[in-house]
């Protein structure tokens, strides 16, 4: 399996939308064939439409507030005494996380499609918060599907969704987390696609949703490329780009522009509680391929091929599958994947927020945990960049409970 140079990763599929012949595809019910075909045709057109690109860039700049900062974490670097650590502070984007890119683009597409109603799934609540924000801005009615367990543990984002005027549909089936929210949202879309646009919140689902999401978050690495060249005069040799992976959208956005360089990509999955067999890390733990939400991918599953329960302190990473794009990157050996436990992520949050003026949510804290692990073993010339893709405010209850206090 090989990644081709000079071709966007999202387009490196065969006629059945499979990446590396094994991952992705459109495993969808007959009733979704037409809406998915229509959306695919519209996106093919819009991707090349200068007016649409201008509109996207205008909103990225004036609504999302790009570029987000790229900063050196001087204190953390000194504390660890090895590689130089930097952060791309994507949590400074409007709303506090990278999910705003995909949400904004989906609202713009929905408007072009003549739809007045948009639905979406959410785990950590950021995809829901951002979709409700963007829907409000662009005058669309909005409904968010969220697992009942996540509604309880991500209170600040739930409040934000309601404040933005969106309806929250609590999902009480299965594990009551992101996987069930995506399923329920897809089910709703199957029955209502004539009037409703669906925004899947990560690089998962039928191919068109993977493409739109990765295409939207790619903004992160377009900025980073410029910022890195400004900071170092060139792309440092074997620079390491560390990103947490749930469905995989922030990592895809963070890595995209660097695909044809020698930058190393490290994806960090949710290892779950330290003393538990439960996790949400299909790539790290050698899970088998299965079909989830319309696409073939590595999935946490039992011997019979049924999806197994997952567990993670971070709702955004608590998902049994992983984007087919990441499965492709793994099998092509373009990216390396590992995991961090709940405890390692909490520890990383504590150190980073104590030493630096950033406050990563529990998802990116997994990436910082890996930086904390590897930086002391690397020479001072090596550059590590972590994507601080979400703000910790949403995790204030969990952090208070686990660490005794929450300080930004
Ligand atoms: C802040 C943050 N980071 C990471 C993730 C994981 O999703 P993805 O892998 O699609 O970036 C989420 C998901 O909700 C999130 O809110």
GROMACS .gro file of C-alpha atoms and ligand atoms in nm:
model
  424
    1UNK     CA    1   0.000   0.000   0.000
    2UNK     CA    2   0.148   0.332  -0.105
    3UNK     CA    3   0.053   0.699  -0.079
    4UNK     CA    4   0.089   0.875  -0.416
    5UNK     CA    5   0.270   1.207  -0.426
    6UNK     CA    6   0.104   1.517  -0.568
    7UNK     CA    7  -0.253   1.388  -0.532
    8UNK     CA    8  -0.472   1.496  -0.238
    9UNK     CA    9  -0.506   1.201  -0.001
   10UNK     CA   10  -0.888   1.225  -0.010
   11UNK     CA   11  -0.879   1.155  -0.385
   12UNK     CA   12  -0.654   0.848  -0.367
   13UNK     CA   13  -0.943   0.601  -0.383
   14UNK     CA   14  -1.056   0.361  -0.655
   15UNK     CA   15  -1.389   0.371  -0.839
   16UNK     CA   16  -1.561   0.213  -0.539
   17UNK     CA   17  -1.422   0.486  -0.314
   18UNK     CA   18  -1.184   0.242  -0.144
   19UNK     CA   19  -0.846   0.362  -0.019
   20UNK     CA   20  -0.561   0.111  -0.065
   21UNK     CA   21  -0.826  -0.132  -0.192
   22UNK     CA   22  -0.935  -0.204   0.165
   23UNK     CA   23  -1.070   0.101   0.346
   24UNK     CA   24  -1.368   0.329   0.299
   25UNK     CA   25  -1.629   0.277   0.028
   26UNK     CA   26  -1.998   0.355   0.043
   27UNK     CA   27  -2.178   0.077   0.231
   28UNK     CA   28  -2.513   0.249   0.232
   29UNK     CA   29  -2.881   0.163   0.208
   30UNK     CA   30  -3.041   0.203  -0.135
   31UNK     CA   31  -3.239   0.507  -0.016
   32UNK     CA   32  -2.917   0.701   0.047
   33UNK     CA   33  -2.769   0.639  -0.300
   34UNK     CA   34  -2.934   0.942  -0.461
   35UNK     CA   35  -2.873   1.197  -0.182
   36UNK     CA   36  -2.512   1.084  -0.157
   37UNK     CA   37  -2.468   1.102  -0.535
   38UNK     CA   38  -2.622   1.450  -0.538
   39UNK     CA   39  -2.397   1.570  -0.255
   40UNK     CA   40  -2.091   1.418  -0.423
   41UNK     CA   41  -2.169   1.594  -0.752
   42UNK     CA   42  -2.229   1.924  -0.573
   43UNK     CA   43  -1.901   1.899  -0.379
   44UNK     CA   44  -1.702   1.810  -0.694
   45UNK     CA   45  -1.837   2.131  -0.845
   46UNK     CA   46  -1.792   2.353  -0.538
   47UNK     CA   47  -1.432   2.242  -0.477
   48UNK     CA   48  -1.339   2.409  -0.805
   49UNK     CA   49  -1.581   2.700  -0.784
   50UNK     CA   50  -1.380   3.020  -0.732
   51UNK     CA   51  -1.679   3.203  -0.584
   52UNK     CA   52  -1.738   2.925  -0.332
   53UNK     CA   53  -1.369   2.915  -0.237
   54UNK     CA   54  -1.370   3.291  -0.188
   55UNK     CA   55  -1.678   3.263   0.031
   56UNK     CA   56  -1.517   2.981   0.235
   57UNK     CA   57  -1.196   3.178   0.282
   58UNK     CA   58  -1.390   3.489   0.380
   59UNK     CA   59  -1.575   3.302   0.657
   60UNK     CA   60  -1.261   3.118   0.769
   61UNK     CA   61  -1.093   3.455   0.817
   62UNK     CA   62  -1.378   3.671   0.942
   63UNK     CA   63  -1.589   3.419   1.128
   64UNK     CA   64  -1.349   3.147   1.242
   65UNK     CA   65  -1.059   3.388   1.288
   66UNK     CA   66  -0.778   3.212   1.103
   67UNK     CA   67  -0.485   3.180   1.122
   68UNK     CA   68  -0.478   3.031   1.471
   69UNK     CA   69  -0.154   3.086   1.667
   70UNK     CA   70   0.159   2.874   1.635
   71UNK     CA   71   0.368   2.907   1.951
   72UNK     CA   72   0.675   2.762   2.113
   73UNK     CA   73   0.611   2.599   2.451
   74UNK     CA   74   0.931   2.728   2.608
   75UNK     CA   75   0.855   2.617   2.964
   76UNK     CA   76   0.742   2.268   2.869
   77UNK     CA   77   1.050   2.230   2.647
   78UNK     CA   78   1.277   2.334   2.930
   79UNK     CA   79   1.093   2.116   3.180
   80UNK     CA   80   1.131   1.805   2.961
   81UNK     CA   81   1.489   1.885   2.856
   82UNK     CA   82   1.485   1.734   2.506
   83UNK     CA   83   1.317   1.816   2.177
   84UNK     CA   84   1.169   2.162   2.120
   85UNK     CA   85   0.794   2.155   2.165
   86UNK     CA   86   0.554   2.377   1.976
   87UNK     CA   87   0.176   2.398   1.965
   88UNK     CA   88  -0.068   2.495   1.694
   89UNK     CA   89  -0.337   2.650   1.909
   90UNK     CA   90  -0.643   2.558   1.703
   91UNK     CA   91  -0.854   2.596   2.018
   92UNK     CA   92  -0.829   2.971   1.954
   93UNK     CA   93  -1.063   2.928   1.656
   94UNK     CA   94  -1.415   3.063   1.710
   95UNK     CA   95  -1.601   2.822   1.938
   96UNK     CA   96  -1.285   2.663   2.081
   97UNK     CA   97  -1.201   2.369   1.852
   98UNK     CA   98  -1.128   2.253   1.497
   99UNK     CA   99  -1.486   2.130   1.446
  100UNK     CA  100  -1.582   2.480   1.330
  101UNK     CA  101  -1.413   2.427   0.988
  102UNK     CA  102  -1.626   2.129   0.890
  103UNK     CA  103  -1.942   2.283   1.038
  104UNK     CA  104  -1.897   2.609   0.847
  105UNK     CA  105  -1.828   2.434   0.515
  106UNK     CA  106  -2.131   2.205   0.560
  107UNK     CA  107  -2.358   2.503   0.625
  108UNK     CA  108  -2.227   2.674   0.310
  109UNK     CA  109  -2.289   2.354   0.111
  110UNK     CA  110  -2.637   2.309   0.262
  111UNK     CA  111  -2.727   2.659   0.148
  112UNK     CA  112  -2.603   2.587  -0.204
  113UNK     CA  113  -2.813   2.268  -0.200
  114UNK     CA  114  -3.119   2.477  -0.109
  115UNK     CA  115  -3.159   2.306   0.230
  116UNK     CA  116  -3.288   2.501   0.530
  117UNK     CA  117  -3.239   2.233   0.792
  118UNK     CA  118  -2.912   2.073   0.904
  119UNK     CA  119  -2.847   1.781   1.141
  120UNK     CA  120  -2.528   1.650   1.297
  121UNK     CA  121  -2.377   1.415   1.551
  122UNK     CA  122  -2.151   1.502   1.841
  123UNK     CA  123  -1.946   1.330   2.111
  124UNK     CA  124  -1.740   1.588   2.297
  125UNK     CA  125  -2.008   1.837   2.205
  126UNK     CA  126  -1.776   2.051   1.992
  127UNK     CA  127  -1.909   1.925   1.658
  128UNK     CA  128  -2.258   2.000   1.791
  129UNK     CA  129  -2.168   2.336   1.936
  130UNK     CA  130  -1.998   2.444   1.614
  131UNK     CA  131  -2.277   2.319   1.390
  132UNK     CA  132  -2.536   2.499   1.602
  133UNK     CA  133  -2.325   2.817   1.590
  134UNK     CA  134  -2.274   2.802   1.214
  135UNK     CA  135  -2.640   2.708   1.155
  136UNK     CA  136  -2.747   3.013   1.355
  137UNK     CA  137  -2.512   3.235   1.158
  138UNK     CA  138  -2.627   3.103   0.820
  139UNK     CA  139  -2.997   3.091   0.908
  140UNK     CA  140  -3.048   2.714   0.915
  141UNK     CA  141  -3.264   2.512   1.152
  142UNK     CA  142  -3.047   2.266   1.345
  143UNK     CA  143  -3.080   1.937   1.531
  144UNK     CA  144  -2.792   1.767   1.716
  145UNK     CA  145  -2.776   1.397   1.808
  146UNK     CA  146  -2.575   1.330   2.122
  147UNK     CA  147  -2.534   1.021   2.342
  148UNK     CA  148  -2.698   1.049   2.685
  149UNK     CA  149  -2.365   0.964   2.854
  150UNK     CA  150  -2.192   1.247   2.665
  151UNK     CA  151  -2.473   1.493   2.747
  152UNK     CA  152  -2.391   1.435   3.113
  153UNK     CA  153  -2.013   1.460   3.085
  154UNK     CA  154  -1.982   1.754   2.843
  155UNK     CA  155  -2.222   1.997   3.008
  156UNK     CA  156  -2.070   2.331   2.894
  157UNK     CA  157  -2.096   2.234   2.527
  158UNK     CA  158  -2.452   2.105   2.574
  159UNK     CA  159  -2.549   2.443   2.719
  160UNK     CA  160  -2.383   2.619   2.424
  161UNK     CA  161  -2.578   2.407   2.173
  162UNK     CA  162  -2.905   2.496   2.344
  163UNK     CA  163  -2.812   2.862   2.365
  164UNK     CA  164  -2.755   2.864   1.991
  165UNK     CA  165  -3.115   2.755   1.945
  166UNK     CA  166  -3.051   2.400   1.823
  167UNK     CA  167  -3.253   2.102   1.938
  168UNK     CA  168  -3.056   1.828   2.115
  169UNK     CA  169  -3.175   1.473   2.060
  170UNK     CA  170  -3.046   1.253   2.345
  171UNK     CA  171  -2.944   0.910   2.215
  172UNK     CA  172  -3.016   0.638   2.469
  173UNK     CA  173  -2.934   0.331   2.260
  174UNK     CA  174  -2.612   0.125   2.287
  175UNK     CA  175  -2.326   0.285   2.476
  176UNK     CA  176  -2.498   0.627   2.464
  177UNK     CA  177  -2.183   0.782   2.317
  178UNK     CA  178  -2.061   0.914   1.981
  179UNK     CA  179  -2.097   0.586   1.789
  180UNK     CA  180  -2.469   0.576   1.871
  181UNK     CA  181  -2.514   0.946   1.801
  182UNK     CA  182  -2.369   0.901   1.450
  183UNK     CA  183  -2.596   0.598   1.389
  184UNK     CA  184  -2.907   0.780   1.509
  185UNK     CA  185  -2.827   1.089   1.304
  186UNK     CA  186  -2.773   0.878   0.991
  187UNK     CA  187  -3.106   0.702   1.055
  188UNK     CA  188  -3.281   1.038   1.079
  189UNK     CA  189  -3.115   1.151   0.757
  190UNK     CA  190  -3.222   0.833   0.574
  191UNK     CA  191  -3.586   0.928   0.637
  192UNK     CA  192  -3.557   1.304   0.588
  193UNK     CA  193  -3.288   1.364   0.326
  194UNK     CA  194  -3.520   1.544   0.086
  195UNK     CA  195  -3.527   1.846   0.318
  196UNK     CA  196  -3.235   1.790   0.553
  197UNK     CA  197  -2.858   1.823   0.508
  198UNK     CA  198  -2.639   1.594   0.721
  199UNK     CA  199  -2.306   1.705   0.867
  200UNK     CA  200  -2.102   1.410   0.996
  201UNK     CA  201  -1.868   1.559   1.255
  202UNK     CA  202  -1.548   1.375   1.164
  203UNK     CA  203  -1.366   1.205   0.875
  204UNK     CA  204  -1.593   0.902   0.896
  205UNK     CA  205  -1.906   0.776   0.720
  206UNK     CA  206  -1.973   0.734   0.348
  207UNK     CA  207  -1.689   0.872   0.132
  208UNK     CA  208  -1.835   1.215   0.059
  209UNK     CA  209  -1.850   1.301   0.431
  210UNK     CA  210  -1.487   1.195   0.480
  211UNK     CA  211  -1.388   1.416   0.188
  212UNK     CA  212  -1.579   1.726   0.293
  213UNK     CA  213  -1.451   1.702   0.649
  214UNK     CA  214  -1.083   1.646   0.560
  215UNK     CA  215  -1.101   1.916   0.291
  216UNK     CA  216  -1.238   2.161   0.550
  217UNK     CA  217  -0.989   2.092   0.831
  218UNK     CA  218  -0.696   2.105   0.583
  219UNK     CA  219  -0.701   2.479   0.656
  220UNK     CA  220  -0.503   2.397   0.973
  221UNK     CA  221  -0.200   2.264   0.786
  222UNK     CA  222  -0.218   2.529   0.514
  223UNK     CA  223  -0.159   2.784   0.791
  224UNK     CA  224   0.093   2.569   0.971
  225UNK     CA  225   0.304   2.529   0.657
  226UNK     CA  226   0.342   2.907   0.634
  227UNK     CA  227   0.403   2.944   1.008
  228UNK     CA  228   0.668   2.669   1.015
  229UNK     CA  229   0.855   2.822   0.721
  230UNK     CA  230   0.840   3.164   0.891
  231UNK     CA  231   0.970   3.023   1.219
  232UNK     CA  232   1.247   2.794   1.087
  233UNK     CA  233   1.313   2.929   0.736
  234UNK     CA  234   1.233   2.580   0.599
  235UNK     CA  235   1.057   2.262   0.709
  236UNK     CA  236   1.282   2.116   0.981
  237UNK     CA  237   1.413   1.768   0.904
  238UNK     CA  238   1.187   1.491   1.032
  239UNK     CA  239   0.972   1.733   1.228
  240UNK     CA  240   0.711   1.538   1.423
  241UNK     CA  241   0.343   1.636   1.406
  242UNK     CA  242   0.146   1.491   1.698
  243UNK     CA  243  -0.232   1.478   1.694
  244UNK     CA  244  -0.498   1.291   1.887
  245UNK     CA  245  -0.729   1.073   1.677
  246UNK     CA  246  -1.093   0.993   1.742
  247UNK     CA  247  -1.262   0.981   1.402
  248UNK     CA  248  -0.948   1.152   1.273
  249UNK     CA  249  -1.053   1.494   1.142
  250UNK     CA  250  -0.813   1.719   1.329
  251UNK     CA  251  -0.517   1.492   1.250
  252UNK     CA  252  -0.607   1.489   0.880
  253UNK     CA  253  -0.630   1.866   0.883
  254UNK     CA  254  -0.301   1.899   1.068
  255UNK     CA  255  -0.106   1.665   0.838
  256UNK     CA  256  -0.258   1.722   0.495
  257UNK     CA  257  -0.021   1.985   0.352
  258UNK     CA  258   0.282   1.796   0.486
  259UNK     CA  259   0.190   1.466   0.317
  260UNK     CA  260   0.468   1.490   0.055
  261UNK     CA  261   0.736   1.615   0.298
  262UNK     CA  262   0.951   1.413   0.537
  263UNK     CA  263   0.750   1.533   0.840
  264UNK     CA  264   0.662   1.242   1.068
  265UNK     CA  265   0.299   1.192   1.164
  266UNK     CA  266   0.211   1.048   1.505
  267UNK     CA  267  -0.154   0.979   1.583
  268UNK     CA  268  -0.254   0.924   1.944
  269UNK     CA  269  -0.563   0.719   2.021
  270UNK     CA  270  -0.751   0.686   2.348
  271UNK     CA  271  -0.598   0.405   2.554
  272UNK     CA  272  -0.880   0.419   2.812
  273UNK     CA  273  -0.837   0.376   3.188
  274UNK     CA  274  -0.494   0.246   3.295
  275UNK     CA  275  -0.618  -0.069   3.464
  276UNK     CA  276  -0.888  -0.161   3.218
  277UNK     CA  277  -0.899  -0.367   2.899
  278UNK     CA  278  -1.140  -0.116   2.750
  279UNK     CA  279  -1.003   0.145   2.508
  280UNK     CA  280  -1.091   0.333   2.191
  281UNK     CA  281  -0.769   0.261   2.005
  282UNK     CA  282  -0.835   0.031   1.706
  283UNK     CA  283  -0.508   0.115   1.527
  284UNK     CA  284  -0.283   0.073   1.831
  285UNK     CA  285  -0.443  -0.252   1.943
  286UNK     CA  286  -0.454  -0.433   1.608
  287UNK     CA  287  -0.832  -0.436   1.568
  288UNK     CA  288  -0.971  -0.611   1.259
  289UNK     CA  289  -1.140  -0.447   0.961
  290UNK     CA  290  -1.517  -0.409   0.982
  291UNK     CA  291  -1.785  -0.186   0.836
  292UNK     CA  292  -1.905   0.101   1.052
  293UNK     CA  293  -2.122   0.396   0.949
  294UNK     CA  294  -2.102   0.306   0.583
  295UNK     CA  295  -1.725   0.257   0.550
  296UNK     CA  296  -1.469  -0.023   0.593
  297UNK     CA  297  -1.210   0.055   0.858
  298UNK     CA  298  -1.034  -0.094   1.159
  299UNK     CA  299  -1.300  -0.131   1.429
  300UNK     CA  300  -1.285  -0.235   1.793
  301UNK     CA  301  -1.488  -0.557   1.775
  302UNK     CA  302  -1.538  -0.897   1.934
  303UNK     CA  303  -1.470  -1.241   1.779
  304UNK     CA  304  -1.812  -1.243   1.614
  305UNK     CA  305  -1.747  -0.907   1.449
  306UNK     CA  306  -1.983  -0.715   1.674
  307UNK     CA  307  -1.868  -0.369   1.786
  308UNK     CA  308  -1.717  -0.390   2.133
  309UNK     CA  309  -1.774  -0.132   2.405
  310UNK     CA  310  -1.508   0.139   2.423
  311UNK     CA  311  -1.403   0.363   2.706
  312UNK     CA  312  -1.216   0.690   2.726
  313UNK     CA  313  -1.213   0.989   2.956
  314UNK     CA  314  -1.238   1.204   2.643
  315UNK     CA  315  -1.578   1.183   2.477
  316UNK     CA  316  -1.432   1.304   2.146
  317UNK     CA  317  -1.197   1.004   2.119
  318UNK     CA  318  -1.446   0.750   2.253
  319UNK     CA  319  -1.530   0.590   1.917
  320UNK     CA  320  -1.473   0.226   1.809
  321UNK     CA  321  -1.384   0.309   1.449
  322UNK     CA  322  -1.134   0.537   1.280
  323UNK     CA  323  -1.130   0.721   0.950
  324UNK     CA  324  -1.045   0.502   0.648
  325UNK     CA  325  -0.787   0.771   0.565
  326UNK     CA  326  -0.598   0.689   0.884
  327UNK     CA  327  -0.624   0.313   0.816
  328UNK     CA  328  -0.469   0.388   0.476
  329UNK     CA  329  -0.191   0.602   0.631
  330UNK     CA  330  -0.118   0.329   0.884
  331UNK     CA  331  -0.100   0.043   0.636
  332UNK     CA  332   0.107   0.256   0.396
  333UNK     CA  333   0.337   0.324   0.694
  334UNK     CA  334   0.306   0.699   0.637
  335UNK     CA  335   0.184   0.759   0.995
  336UNK     CA  336   0.256   0.588   1.325
  337UNK     CA  337  -0.023   0.535   1.578
  338UNK     CA  338  -0.004   0.487   1.950
  339UNK     CA  339  -0.226   0.551   2.250
  340UNK     CA  340  -0.227   0.733   2.583
  341UNK     CA  341  -0.428   0.627   2.886
  342UNK     CA  342  -0.684   0.843   3.066
  343UNK     CA  343  -0.434   0.898   3.345
  344UNK     CA  344  -0.155   1.000   3.104
  345UNK     CA  345  -0.389   1.249   2.937
  346UNK     CA  346  -0.491   1.397   3.272
  347UNK     CA  347  -0.126   1.424   3.375
  348UNK     CA  348  -0.043   1.595   3.045
  349UNK     CA  349  -0.331   1.839   3.091
  350UNK     CA  350  -0.201   1.923   3.438
  351UNK     CA  351   0.159   1.985   3.328
  352UNK     CA  352   0.078   2.176   3.008
  353UNK     CA  353  -0.182   2.403   3.168
  354UNK     CA  354   0.045   2.467   3.465
  355UNK     CA  355   0.354   2.557   3.260
  356UNK     CA  356   0.198   2.725   2.958
  357UNK     CA  357  -0.080   2.969   2.874
  358UNK     CA  358  -0.282   2.709   2.691
  359UNK     CA  359  -0.546   2.477   2.826
  360UNK     CA  360  -0.594   2.174   2.601
  361UNK     CA  361  -0.911   1.967   2.633
  362UNK     CA  362  -0.874   1.599   2.720
  363UNK     CA  363  -0.856   1.499   2.351
  364UNK     CA  364  -0.539   1.695   2.261
  365UNK     CA  365  -0.406   1.616   2.609
  366UNK     CA  366  -0.355   1.264   2.467
  367UNK     CA  367  -0.119   1.412   2.206
  368UNK     CA  368   0.066   1.611   2.471
  369UNK     CA  369   0.101   1.290   2.674
  370UNK     CA  370   0.297   1.135   2.385
  371UNK     CA  371   0.509   1.452   2.352
  372UNK     CA  372   0.589   1.431   2.722
  373UNK     CA  373   0.688   1.065   2.674
  374UNK     CA  374   0.918   1.110   2.375
  375UNK     CA  375   1.061   1.463   2.405
  376UNK     CA  376   1.318   1.386   2.680
  377UNK     CA  377   1.464   1.105   2.466
  378UNK     CA  378   1.516   1.330   2.164
  379UNK     CA  379   1.795   1.578   2.091
  380UNK     CA  380   1.741   1.953   2.134
  381UNK     CA  381   1.741   2.004   1.755
  382UNK     CA  382   1.432   1.792   1.705
  383UNK     CA  383   1.098   1.972   1.661
  384UNK     CA  384   0.770   1.836   1.796
  385UNK     CA  385   0.445   2.014   1.715
  386UNK     CA  386   0.123   1.923   1.896
  387UNK     CA  387  -0.216   2.020   1.767
  388UNK     CA  388  -0.394   2.175   2.065
  389UNK     CA  389  -0.723   2.130   1.884
  390UNK     CA  390  -0.973   2.193   2.164
  391UNK     CA  391  -1.020   2.405   2.474
  392UNK     CA  392  -1.055   2.236   2.813
  393UNK     CA  393  -1.356   2.435   2.937
  394UNK     CA  394  -1.595   2.157   2.832
  395UNK     CA  395  -1.402   1.912   3.054
  396UNK     CA  396  -1.409   2.130   3.365
  397UNK     CA  397  -1.640   1.891   3.558
  398UNK     CA  398  -1.431   1.581   3.477
  399UNK     CA  399  -1.102   1.755   3.555
  400UNK     CA  400  -1.233   1.891   3.885
  401UNK     CA  401  -1.345   1.541   3.982
  402UNK     CA  402  -1.024   1.367   3.879
  403UNK     CA  403  -0.760   1.627   3.971
  404UNK     CA  404  -0.939   1.800   4.260
  405UNK     CA  405  -0.949   2.140   4.090
  406UNK     CA  406  -0.990   2.295   3.750
  407UNK     CA  407  -0.777   2.596   3.666
  408UNK     CA  408  -0.740   2.746   3.321
  409LIG     C1  409  -1.128   1.891   2.079
  409LIG     C2  410  -1.142   1.762   2.006
  409LIG     N1  411  -1.033   1.700   1.964
  409LIG     C3  412  -1.040   1.583   1.897
  409LIG     C4  413  -1.161   1.522   1.873
  409LIG     C5  414  -1.162   1.392   1.803
  409LIG     O1  415  -1.218   1.397   1.677
  409LIG     P1  416  -1.131   1.397   1.547
  409LIG     O2  417  -1.040   1.278   1.557
  409LIG     O3  418  -1.229   1.387   1.438
  409LIG     O4  419  -1.052   1.524   1.542
  409LIG     C6  420  -1.280   1.585   1.914
  409LIG     C7  421  -1.409   1.524   1.888
  409LIG     O5  422  -1.510   1.564   1.934
  409LIG     C8  423  -1.269   1.709   1.982
  409LIG     O6  424  -1.378   1.773   2.025
   0.00000   0.00000   0.00000
